[in-house]
């Protein structure tokens, strides 16, 4: 372990402060002093060392660390410590370079004058230093009728990079007086560093949900001594306080309408938040979350949404959901600049799918009709008539094609019809030509969009001149909406990629998807016949689906200094580099902090009656299989204490088994041991939250039965929820959750991978999606080092070594395989007895106050 040093000493140099009121210990890890709030676990030391090495070498890396191992805390401390050390090294190098340039100027005045003097052939009279040097620049030496030495030296220091290049080039031709080989080596190092010699890397820390962002902010604020300017980017739904917008179906659309109609006083005063002492350096909310900035904004009647974006522009550390980083349009709107900066993506097990979604674009015929209508209005008002006519023509052409009669659909399911290009008889190029989407026409659309955006910018300028409090408010009848412009921007982005000659042209599939209008169901339920008759029967959507997540991710990798992918369940790791088209120089699979004696992992081949437990499509309909799985669940529920989770591959299988067990009485037997909760298919977030609250409440009250929650892989229960301690002592997995085999996107992706040899073939890609979902579900329990629990795979395919190898490292090394359920049950009973006995021994003990602390480290 690195040598610790108490940190009651003054803060180290750099632009990140250390809060002395937060107790921490300093460890030298990878040559960097890291301040950590307690003695780190071995896995945390490994993570921090791995992270620091990757950042130092400007490399991309992947880190898998089980839930409860303190991953987030380790990543935050390592990253901020590295940045602090990096800035100190930058400042030292810049000071050394400044001293070397001073010595060069003193001993090589002739060369200095030839380079920067008024008669020098290389002098640039139009290139001036910063304002502070201007006076010195413009006062030539009267006696020599040339610039003075002080002025020339100031010019050399101001144009530091240029001077370094000149010195190094000259040193190759002649010996420079006053400079040593070490000096030249230092200048060479500075030259090689390029922009990184002066740029202070910013950190963008993205995770899956706002709730997880809040957890990260809390970790940084309450557990680490690091203090710096931070910001959080969130949605309007999270930050808007306007009562009308909060009640609206779409907060985003209502916000924009209120803003453009000059009916939002909070928006006009959002800059009042920027001067808040609470958010200033050293303020009580220097490190803030969305709830904090909303609390500051409300009494000021100011908009926290726009204020948070303004604050993010200068923050050293920005937290956000990772779609803000992945989606090019969202990234642009949020003002996120990635050049030379660091991107950390937590909960990155879904990053491939998220990147594909970010690179894709869909627009409905209703959206196109709205765009055409707005452009027609601008045309009628005589505003940029030619430009709006171009956009209207685009919208009308695409909408008419989507709604054409007699369209053929090669993929049809119960409600949805899909047609996909390229086809054997029609390439994408042919389709684009048929739609008149030629390069010249797309260029016209792009030019029209640019002129319209310039026009809107000029309106903002005029608005600012006439109303300095509100530079953004514009009269709505003078311009098209932001939503209309987003449609055009999205179309231009994907049309650029699918155009002939684009390096991503073969990475897209263009689809037309036709499905029933969902509003008709609502209207019919409410018996609003007039509304029913006024709405179209079908919605037609034009989709540009990218099969290649590297379309967006490779662009991110080209700009950033380092990308870090991390999750509790990245395994299997095989596909990330090829799918994302990014070189990951290193990977780390950390061990769990929980002692092996505190958990058991079992794979069971046969059920209590000897039926092979293989939840495949052809076997899951067999009553013998359904009954034996039910008996196995009943037997486990009878012995498992407290909470229990059971995951299945689909809602179809879940509903089928629940119905069978209800009919046979097996569900009543399970209920005699556990109160049963079932994750609903669909439903609102509030409905699920109420179900989860009922589950937790039942387990928090004194009872003898406990509870069991039935859910599905990739469902709400399986991702992002903490079931620590008594909320989950047992996880049971039934089946392997392969993606829907006949899903159009899945079929297209498999075909695409088979056509590209640099990628994993379609079958391997398909398998990996299933095992990642399994690993994610397994991480719901065992949330901290003192937790304990059992993981049971009621699936015969998990007795095979090849499938065990696809599980996360901390599980696969401890998996026990049983052919008979009775043998597995006997081993499981012994484990439960031992753990329950240990808990009983620990309960009466009263520990010292210093020791009686359990640190729970969430992801």
CSV table of C-alpha atoms in Angstrom, one decimal, residues 313-742:
chain,number,residue,atom,x,y,z
A,313,UNK,CA,-19.3,26.9,-19.5
A,314,UNK,CA,-16.6,27.7,-16.9
A,315,UNK,CA,-16.7,24.7,-14.6
A,316,UNK,CA,-13.7,22.5,-14.2
A,317,UNK,CA,-15.9,19.5,-13.5
A,318,UNK,CA,-19.3,19.0,-15.2
A,319,UNK,CA,-21.7,16.2,-14.2
A,320,UNK,CA,-24.5,15.2,-16.7
A,321,UNK,CA,-26.5,12.3,-18.0
A,322,UNK,CA,-24.3,10.8,-20.7
A,323,UNK,CA,-26.6,11.5,-23.6
A,324,UNK,CA,-25.5,15.1,-23.2
A,325,UNK,CA,-22.0,13.9,-24.3
A,326,UNK,CA,-23.0,11.2,-26.8
A,327,UNK,CA,-25.8,13.0,-28.8
A,328,UNK,CA,-24.2,15.6,-31.1
A,329,UNK,CA,-27.3,17.8,-31.1
A,330,UNK,CA,-27.6,17.8,-27.3
A,331,UNK,CA,-23.9,18.3,-26.9
A,332,UNK,CA,-24.0,21.4,-29.2
A,333,UNK,CA,-27.1,22.8,-27.5
A,334,UNK,CA,-25.5,22.4,-24.1
A,335,UNK,CA,-22.3,24.1,-25.2
A,336,UNK,CA,-20.1,21.1,-24.3
A,337,UNK,CA,-16.6,21.4,-25.8
A,338,UNK,CA,-14.6,18.1,-25.6
A,339,UNK,CA,-11.3,19.2,-27.3
A,340,UNK,CA,-8.4,18.1,-25.0
A,341,UNK,CA,-10.7,17.3,-22.1
A,342,UNK,CA,-11.5,14.1,-20.1
A,343,UNK,CA,-14.7,12.2,-20.5
A,344,UNK,CA,-15.7,9.6,-17.8
A,345,UNK,CA,-18.8,7.6,-18.6
A,346,UNK,CA,-20.2,5.7,-15.6
A,347,UNK,CA,-22.8,2.9,-15.9
A,348,UNK,CA,-21.4,2.4,-19.4
A,349,UNK,CA,-22.6,-1.2,-19.9
A,350,UNK,CA,-25.3,0.2,-22.3
A,351,UNK,CA,-22.9,2.7,-24.1
A,352,UNK,CA,-23.0,0.8,-27.4
A,353,UNK,CA,-26.7,1.0,-27.7
A,354,UNK,CA,-26.8,4.6,-26.4
A,355,UNK,CA,-24.2,5.6,-29.0
A,356,UNK,CA,-26.2,4.0,-31.8
A,357,UNK,CA,-29.3,5.8,-30.6
A,358,UNK,CA,-27.4,9.1,-30.5
A,359,UNK,CA,-26.2,8.6,-34.0
A,360,UNK,CA,-29.6,7.8,-35.4
A,361,UNK,CA,-32.5,10.2,-36.2
A,362,UNK,CA,-36.2,9.8,-36.6
A,363,UNK,CA,-38.8,12.2,-37.8
A,364,UNK,CA,-42.6,11.6,-38.2
A,365,UNK,CA,-44.9,12.9,-40.9
A,366,UNK,CA,-46.6,15.0,-38.2
A,367,UNK,CA,-43.3,16.7,-37.4
A,368,UNK,CA,-42.7,17.3,-41.1
A,369,UNK,CA,-46.2,18.8,-41.5
A,370,UNK,CA,-45.5,21.1,-38.6
A,371,UNK,CA,-42.2,22.2,-40.1
A,372,UNK,CA,-43.9,22.9,-43.5
A,373,UNK,CA,-46.7,24.9,-41.7
A,374,UNK,CA,-44.2,27.1,-39.9
A,375,UNK,CA,-42.2,27.8,-43.0
A,376,UNK,CA,-45.4,28.6,-44.9
A,377,UNK,CA,-46.2,31.2,-42.2
A,378,UNK,CA,-42.8,32.8,-42.6
A,379,UNK,CA,-43.3,32.9,-46.4
A,380,UNK,CA,-46.6,34.6,-46.0
A,381,UNK,CA,-45.0,37.2,-43.7
A,382,UNK,CA,-42.4,37.9,-46.3
A,383,UNK,CA,-39.5,36.7,-44.1
A,384,UNK,CA,-36.6,35.1,-46.0
A,385,UNK,CA,-39.2,33.7,-48.4
A,386,UNK,CA,-36.7,31.7,-50.6
A,387,UNK,CA,-35.0,30.1,-47.6
A,388,UNK,CA,-38.2,29.1,-45.9
A,389,UNK,CA,-39.6,27.8,-49.2
A,390,UNK,CA,-36.6,25.5,-49.5
A,391,UNK,CA,-37.3,24.0,-46.0
A,392,UNK,CA,-41.0,23.8,-46.8
A,393,UNK,CA,-40.3,21.9,-50.0
A,394,UNK,CA,-38.1,19.4,-48.1
A,395,UNK,CA,-40.7,18.8,-45.5
A,396,UNK,CA,-43.5,18.5,-48.0
A,397,UNK,CA,-41.5,16.0,-50.2
A,398,UNK,CA,-40.6,13.7,-47.3
A,399,UNK,CA,-44.1,13.8,-45.7
A,400,UNK,CA,-45.8,13.0,-49.1
A,401,UNK,CA,-43.5,10.1,-49.7
A,402,UNK,CA,-44.1,8.7,-46.2
A,403,UNK,CA,-47.9,8.9,-46.6
A,404,UNK,CA,-48.0,7.5,-50.1
A,405,UNK,CA,-50.5,4.8,-51.0
A,406,UNK,CA,-49.3,1.3,-52.0
A,407,UNK,CA,-46.1,1.3,-50.0
A,408,UNK,CA,-44.6,-2.2,-49.5
A,409,UNK,CA,-43.4,-3.3,-46.1
A,410,UNK,CA,-41.2,-6.3,-45.8
A,411,UNK,CA,-41.3,-6.5,-42.0
A,412,UNK,CA,-44.7,-6.8,-40.3
A,413,UNK,CA,-45.7,-7.6,-36.8
A,414,UNK,CA,-48.9,-7.3,-34.9
A,415,UNK,CA,-49.1,-3.5,-35.3
A,416,UNK,CA,-46.0,-2.1,-36.9
A,417,UNK,CA,-44.9,-2.3,-40.5
A,418,UNK,CA,-41.4,-1.5,-41.6
A,419,UNK,CA,-39.6,-1.1,-44.9
A,420,UNK,CA,-35.8,-0.8,-45.0
A,421,UNK,CA,-33.2,0.5,-47.5
A,422,UNK,CA,-30.9,-0.5,-49.1
A,423,UNK,CA,-32.9,-3.2,-50.9
A,424,UNK,CA,-31.7,-5.6,-53.6
A,425,UNK,CA,-33.6,-3.5,-56.1
A,426,UNK,CA,-33.0,-0.1,-54.7
A,427,UNK,CA,-29.8,1.3,-53.1
A,428,UNK,CA,-29.7,4.2,-50.7
A,429,UNK,CA,-28.2,6.4,-53.4
A,430,UNK,CA,-31.1,5.5,-55.7
A,431,UNK,CA,-33.6,6.3,-52.9
A,432,UNK,CA,-32.0,9.7,-52.2
A,433,UNK,CA,-32.1,10.5,-56.0
A,434,UNK,CA,-35.8,9.5,-56.2
A,435,UNK,CA,-36.5,11.9,-53.3
A,436,UNK,CA,-34.5,14.6,-55.1
A,437,UNK,CA,-32.1,14.7,-52.1
A,438,UNK,CA,-29.1,15.4,-54.3
A,439,UNK,CA,-25.9,16.9,-53.0
A,440,UNK,CA,-26.8,20.3,-54.6
A,441,UNK,CA,-30.3,20.3,-53.0
A,442,UNK,CA,-28.9,19.3,-49.6
A,443,UNK,CA,-26.4,22.2,-50.0
A,444,UNK,CA,-29.3,24.5,-50.6
A,445,UNK,CA,-31.1,23.3,-47.5
A,446,UNK,CA,-27.9,23.8,-45.5
A,447,UNK,CA,-27.5,27.3,-46.8
A,448,UNK,CA,-31.1,28.1,-46.1
A,449,UNK,CA,-30.8,26.8,-42.5
A,450,UNK,CA,-27.7,28.9,-42.0
A,451,UNK,CA,-29.4,32.1,-43.2
A,452,UNK,CA,-32.4,31.5,-41.1
A,453,UNK,CA,-30.2,30.9,-38.0
A,454,UNK,CA,-28.3,34.1,-38.8
A,455,UNK,CA,-31.6,36.0,-39.1
A,456,UNK,CA,-32.7,34.7,-35.7
A,457,UNK,CA,-29.4,35.7,-34.2
A,458,UNK,CA,-29.9,39.2,-35.6
A,459,UNK,CA,-33.3,39.3,-34.0
A,460,UNK,CA,-31.7,38.4,-30.7
A,461,UNK,CA,-29.2,41.2,-31.1
A,462,UNK,CA,-32.0,43.7,-31.8
A,463,UNK,CA,-34.0,42.4,-28.8
A,464,UNK,CA,-30.9,42.9,-26.7
A,465,UNK,CA,-30.6,46.5,-27.9
A,466,UNK,CA,-34.2,47.3,-27.0
A,467,UNK,CA,-34.4,45.2,-23.8
A,468,UNK,CA,-31.0,44.6,-22.1
A,469,UNK,CA,-32.5,42.3,-19.5
A,470,UNK,CA,-33.5,39.7,-22.1
A,471,UNK,CA,-31.3,39.1,-25.1
A,472,UNK,CA,-33.1,35.8,-25.9
A,473,UNK,CA,-36.7,36.7,-26.2
A,474,UNK,CA,-38.0,36.9,-29.7
A,475,UNK,CA,-41.5,37.6,-31.2
A,476,UNK,CA,-42.9,34.1,-32.1
A,477,UNK,CA,-44.4,35.3,-35.4
A,478,UNK,CA,-41.0,36.4,-36.7
A,479,UNK,CA,-39.2,33.1,-36.8
A,480,UNK,CA,-39.7,29.3,-36.9
A,481,UNK,CA,-39.6,27.4,-33.6
A,482,UNK,CA,-36.5,25.7,-32.1
A,483,UNK,CA,-38.2,22.4,-32.7
A,484,UNK,CA,-38.5,23.0,-36.4
A,485,UNK,CA,-34.9,23.9,-36.6
A,486,UNK,CA,-33.9,20.7,-34.7
A,487,UNK,CA,-35.8,18.7,-37.4
A,488,UNK,CA,-33.8,20.3,-40.2
A,489,UNK,CA,-30.5,20.0,-38.2
A,490,UNK,CA,-31.1,16.3,-37.6
A,491,UNK,CA,-32.0,15.6,-41.2
A,492,UNK,CA,-28.8,17.4,-42.4
A,493,UNK,CA,-26.7,15.5,-39.9
A,494,UNK,CA,-27.8,12.1,-41.1
A,495,UNK,CA,-28.0,13.0,-44.8
A,496,UNK,CA,-24.4,14.0,-44.6
A,497,UNK,CA,-23.5,10.6,-43.3
A,498,UNK,CA,-25.6,8.6,-45.8
A,499,UNK,CA,-24.5,10.6,-48.8
A,500,UNK,CA,-22.5,8.9,-51.5
A,501,UNK,CA,-18.8,9.1,-50.6
A,502,UNK,CA,-19.2,9.5,-46.9
A,503,UNK,CA,-17.1,7.2,-44.8
A,504,UNK,CA,-20.2,6.2,-42.8
A,505,UNK,CA,-22.5,5.8,-45.9
A,506,UNK,CA,-22.7,2.0,-45.4
A,507,UNK,CA,-23.3,2.3,-41.7
A,508,UNK,CA,-26.9,3.5,-41.9
A,509,UNK,CA,-30.2,1.8,-42.7
A,510,UNK,CA,-33.0,4.0,-43.8
A,511,UNK,CA,-36.5,2.8,-42.7
A,512,UNK,CA,-40.1,3.8,-43.0
A,513,UNK,CA,-42.1,2.7,-39.9
A,514,UNK,CA,-45.9,2.8,-39.9
A,515,UNK,CA,-47.8,2.2,-36.7
A,516,UNK,CA,-51.3,3.0,-35.3
A,517,UNK,CA,-51.6,6.5,-33.9
A,518,UNK,CA,-51.4,6.0,-30.1
A,519,UNK,CA,-53.6,9.1,-29.4
A,520,UNK,CA,-56.5,7.3,-31.0
A,521,UNK,CA,-56.5,4.7,-28.2
A,522,UNK,CA,-56.6,7.5,-25.6
A,523,UNK,CA,-59.3,9.3,-27.5
A,524,UNK,CA,-61.3,6.2,-27.9
A,525,UNK,CA,-61.0,5.4,-24.2
A,526,UNK,CA,-62.3,8.9,-23.4
A,527,UNK,CA,-65.0,8.6,-26.1
A,528,UNK,CA,-64.0,11.8,-27.6
A,529,UNK,CA,-65.3,11.1,-31.1
A,530,UNK,CA,-64.5,14.5,-32.5
A,531,UNK,CA,-60.9,14.2,-31.5
A,532,UNK,CA,-60.8,10.6,-32.8
A,533,UNK,CA,-62.0,11.8,-36.3
A,534,UNK,CA,-59.5,14.6,-36.5
A,535,UNK,CA,-56.4,12.5,-36.0
A,536,UNK,CA,-54.7,10.3,-38.6
A,537,UNK,CA,-55.1,6.6,-38.2
A,538,UNK,CA,-51.4,5.9,-38.7
A,539,UNK,CA,-48.1,7.7,-37.8
A,540,UNK,CA,-45.4,7.3,-40.5
A,541,UNK,CA,-41.8,7.7,-39.3
A,542,UNK,CA,-38.7,8.2,-41.4
A,543,UNK,CA,-35.8,6.6,-39.6
A,544,UNK,CA,-32.1,6.8,-40.1
A,545,UNK,CA,-30.7,4.0,-38.0
A,546,UNK,CA,-26.9,3.7,-37.5
A,547,UNK,CA,-25.6,0.2,-37.1
A,548,UNK,CA,-22.3,1.6,-36.1
A,549,UNK,CA,-21.9,3.4,-32.7
A,550,UNK,CA,-18.5,4.6,-33.8
A,551,UNK,CA,-20.3,7.2,-36.0
A,552,UNK,CA,-20.7,9.4,-32.9
A,553,UNK,CA,-18.2,7.8,-30.5
A,554,UNK,CA,-15.1,7.9,-32.7
A,555,UNK,CA,-15.7,11.7,-33.1
A,556,UNK,CA,-15.7,12.0,-29.3
A,557,UNK,CA,-12.5,10.0,-29.0
A,558,UNK,CA,-10.7,12.1,-31.6
A,559,UNK,CA,-11.4,15.2,-29.6
A,560,UNK,CA,-10.8,14.1,-26.0
A,561,UNK,CA,-7.6,13.5,-24.1
A,562,UNK,CA,-8.9,10.4,-22.5
A,563,UNK,CA,-12.2,8.4,-22.4
A,564,UNK,CA,-12.9,6.3,-19.4
A,565,UNK,CA,-15.7,3.7,-19.5
A,566,UNK,CA,-16.7,2.3,-16.2
A,567,UNK,CA,-19.5,0.2,-14.7
A,568,UNK,CA,-20.1,-2.5,-12.2
A,569,UNK,CA,-20.9,-4.8,-15.1
A,570,UNK,CA,-19.0,-4.1,-18.3
A,571,UNK,CA,-18.4,-7.8,-19.0
A,572,UNK,CA,-18.1,-9.2,-21.6
A,573,UNK,CA,-15.5,-6.7,-22.7
A,574,UNK,CA,-14.9,-8.1,-26.1
A,575,UNK,CA,-17.0,-5.8,-28.3
A,576,UNK,CA,-16.3,-2.3,-27.0
A,577,UNK,CA,-13.2,-1.4,-29.0
A,578,UNK,CA,-14.5,-2.7,-32.3
A,579,UNK,CA,-18.1,-1.4,-31.9
A,580,UNK,CA,-17.1,2.0,-30.6
A,581,UNK,CA,-14.1,2.2,-33.0
A,582,UNK,CA,-11.9,3.4,-30.2
A,583,UNK,CA,-8.6,2.0,-29.0
A,584,UNK,CA,-8.7,1.2,-25.3
A,585,UNK,CA,-5.1,0.8,-24.3
A,586,UNK,CA,-5.9,-0.8,-21.0
A,587,UNK,CA,-8.7,-2.6,-19.1
A,588,UNK,CA,-9.2,-3.4,-15.4
A,589,UNK,CA,-11.6,-5.9,-13.9
A,590,UNK,CA,-11.5,-5.3,-10.2
A,591,UNK,CA,-12.3,-7.8,-7.5
A,592,UNK,CA,-15.2,-7.4,-5.1
A,593,UNK,CA,-14.6,-6.0,-1.7
A,594,UNK,CA,-16.9,-8.6,-0.2
A,595,UNK,CA,-15.2,-11.6,1.3
A,596,UNK,CA,-15.9,-14.8,-0.7
A,597,UNK,CA,-17.5,-16.4,2.5
A,598,UNK,CA,-20.2,-13.7,2.4
A,599,UNK,CA,-21.8,-14.8,-0.9
A,600,UNK,CA,-22.4,-17.9,-2.9
A,601,UNK,CA,-23.0,-18.3,-6.6
A,602,UNK,CA,-24.7,-21.5,-7.9
A,603,UNK,CA,-25.7,-22.8,-11.3
A,604,UNK,CA,-28.3,-25.6,-11.3
A,605,UNK,CA,-28.9,-27.8,-14.2
A,606,UNK,CA,-32.1,-29.7,-13.2
A,607,UNK,CA,-35.1,-28.8,-11.1
A,608,UNK,CA,-36.5,-30.6,-8.0
A,609,UNK,CA,-38.3,-33.2,-10.3
A,610,UNK,CA,-35.3,-33.7,-12.5
A,611,UNK,CA,-36.6,-31.5,-15.4
A,612,UNK,CA,-33.7,-29.8,-17.3
A,613,UNK,CA,-34.0,-26.1,-16.5
A,614,UNK,CA,-33.5,-24.5,-19.9
A,615,UNK,CA,-35.7,-21.5,-20.5
A,616,UNK,CA,-35.7,-21.5,-24.3
A,617,UNK,CA,-38.6,-20.6,-26.5
A,618,UNK,CA,-39.4,-24.3,-27.3
A,619,UNK,CA,-39.2,-25.5,-23.7
A,620,UNK,CA,-40.7,-22.6,-21.7
A,621,UNK,CA,-44.3,-23.7,-22.9
A,622,UNK,CA,-43.9,-27.2,-21.4
A,623,UNK,CA,-45.9,-27.5,-18.2
A,624,UNK,CA,-43.3,-29.8,-16.6
A,625,UNK,CA,-40.7,-27.0,-17.0
A,626,UNK,CA,-43.1,-24.3,-15.6
A,627,UNK,CA,-44.0,-26.5,-12.6
A,628,UNK,CA,-40.4,-27.4,-11.7
A,629,UNK,CA,-39.3,-23.8,-11.9
A,630,UNK,CA,-42.2,-22.9,-9.6
A,631,UNK,CA,-41.2,-25.6,-7.1
A,632,UNK,CA,-37.6,-24.5,-7.2
A,633,UNK,CA,-38.7,-20.9,-6.4
A,634,UNK,CA,-40.9,-22.1,-3.6
A,635,UNK,CA,-38.1,-24.1,-2.0
A,636,UNK,CA,-35.7,-21.2,-2.2
A,637,UNK,CA,-38.3,-18.7,-0.9
A,638,UNK,CA,-38.9,-21.0,2.1
A,639,UNK,CA,-35.3,-20.7,3.2
A,640,UNK,CA,-34.1,-17.3,1.9
A,641,UNK,CA,-34.4,-14.6,4.6
A,642,UNK,CA,-35.7,-11.1,3.9
A,643,UNK,CA,-35.9,-9.9,0.3
A,644,UNK,CA,-35.5,-11.9,-2.9
A,645,UNK,CA,-35.4,-11.0,-6.5
A,646,UNK,CA,-36.3,-13.3,-9.4
A,647,UNK,CA,-35.4,-12.2,-13.0
A,648,UNK,CA,-36.8,-13.6,-16.2
A,649,UNK,CA,-35.9,-13.0,-19.9
A,650,UNK,CA,-39.3,-11.4,-20.9
A,651,UNK,CA,-42.6,-10.2,-19.6
A,652,UNK,CA,-44.2,-13.0,-21.8
A,653,UNK,CA,-42.5,-15.7,-19.8
A,654,UNK,CA,-43.0,-13.9,-16.5
A,655,UNK,CA,-46.8,-13.6,-17.1
A,656,UNK,CA,-47.0,-17.2,-18.3
A,657,UNK,CA,-45.3,-18.6,-15.2
A,658,UNK,CA,-47.3,-16.4,-12.8
A,659,UNK,CA,-50.5,-17.6,-14.5
A,660,UNK,CA,-49.5,-21.2,-14.3
A,661,UNK,CA,-48.5,-21.0,-10.7
A,662,UNK,CA,-51.7,-19.2,-9.9
A,663,UNK,CA,-53.7,-22.0,-11.5
A,664,UNK,CA,-51.8,-24.9,-9.8
A,665,UNK,CA,-51.6,-23.3,-6.4
A,666,UNK,CA,-47.9,-22.9,-6.5
A,667,UNK,CA,-48.1,-19.1,-6.2
A,668,UNK,CA,-50.1,-19.5,-3.0
A,669,UNK,CA,-47.4,-21.7,-1.6
A,670,UNK,CA,-44.8,-19.0,-2.5
A,671,UNK,CA,-47.0,-16.4,-0.9
A,672,UNK,CA,-47.0,-18.5,2.3
A,673,UNK,CA,-43.2,-17.7,2.5
A,674,UNK,CA,-42.9,-14.4,0.8
A,675,UNK,CA,-45.2,-11.5,0.0
A,676,UNK,CA,-45.2,-11.4,-3.8
A,677,UNK,CA,-44.5,-8.3,-5.9
A,678,UNK,CA,-44.5,-8.3,-9.7
A,679,UNK,CA,-42.8,-5.6,-11.9
A,680,UNK,CA,-45.5,-4.3,-14.3
A,681,UNK,CA,-45.0,-4.1,-18.0
A,682,UNK,CA,-45.1,-0.5,-19.1
A,683,UNK,CA,-46.7,1.9,-16.6
A,684,UNK,CA,-45.5,5.2,-15.4
A,685,UNK,CA,-42.4,6.0,-13.2
A,686,UNK,CA,-44.7,7.0,-10.4
A,687,UNK,CA,-46.5,3.6,-10.5
A,688,UNK,CA,-43.2,1.7,-10.3
A,689,UNK,CA,-41.9,3.9,-7.5
A,690,UNK,CA,-45.0,3.1,-5.5
A,691,UNK,CA,-44.5,-0.6,-6.1
A,692,UNK,CA,-40.8,-0.3,-5.0
A,693,UNK,CA,-41.8,1.7,-2.0
A,694,UNK,CA,-44.3,-1.0,-1.0
A,695,UNK,CA,-41.6,-3.7,-1.4
A,696,UNK,CA,-39.1,-1.8,0.8
A,697,UNK,CA,-41.7,-0.8,3.4
A,698,UNK,CA,-42.8,-4.4,3.8
A,699,UNK,CA,-39.2,-5.5,4.3
A,700,UNK,CA,-38.6,-2.7,6.8
A,701,UNK,CA,-41.4,-3.7,9.0
A,702,UNK,CA,-41.2,-6.7,11.5
A,703,UNK,CA,-42.5,-9.7,9.7
A,704,UNK,CA,-41.7,-13.4,9.4
A,705,UNK,CA,-42.2,-13.8,5.6
A,706,UNK,CA,-40.0,-11.3,3.8
A,707,UNK,CA,-40.8,-10.5,0.1
A,708,UNK,CA,-40.0,-11.6,-3.4
A,709,UNK,CA,-40.0,-9.2,-6.4
A,710,UNK,CA,-40.4,-10.8,-9.9
A,711,UNK,CA,-38.9,-8.7,-12.7
A,712,UNK,CA,-37.3,-9.0,-16.1
A,713,UNK,CA,-33.8,-8.5,-17.4
A,714,UNK,CA,-33.4,-4.9,-18.8
A,715,UNK,CA,-36.4,-3.9,-16.8
A,716,UNK,CA,-36.6,-1.2,-14.1
A,717,UNK,CA,-35.9,-3.6,-11.2
A,718,UNK,CA,-32.7,-5.0,-12.9
A,719,UNK,CA,-30.9,-1.7,-13.5
A,720,UNK,CA,-29.8,1.2,-11.2
A,721,UNK,CA,-31.6,0.2,-8.0
A,722,UNK,CA,-29.8,-0.5,-4.8
A,723,UNK,CA,-31.2,-3.6,-3.0
A,724,UNK,CA,-28.6,-3.7,-0.2
A,725,UNK,CA,-28.8,-5.8,3.0
A,726,UNK,CA,-32.2,-7.2,3.9
A,727,UNK,CA,-33.8,-5.7,0.7
A,728,UNK,CA,-32.1,-8.6,-1.2
A,729,UNK,CA,-30.5,-11.7,0.2
A,730,UNK,CA,-31.1,-13.8,-2.9
A,731,UNK,CA,-31.1,-13.2,-6.6
A,732,UNK,CA,-32.5,-15.9,-8.8
A,733,UNK,CA,-32.0,-15.8,-12.6
A,734,UNK,CA,-34.1,-17.8,-14.9
A,735,UNK,CA,-33.0,-18.2,-18.6
A,736,UNK,CA,-30.7,-16.0,-20.7
A,737,UNK,CA,-32.2,-12.7,-22.0
A,738,UNK,CA,-31.2,-12.7,-25.7
A,739,UNK,CA,-32.6,-9.7,-27.6
A,740,UNK,CA,-35.9,-10.4,-29.5
A,741,UNK,CA,-34.7,-12.4,-32.4
A,742,UNK,CA,-37.2,-11.0,-34.9
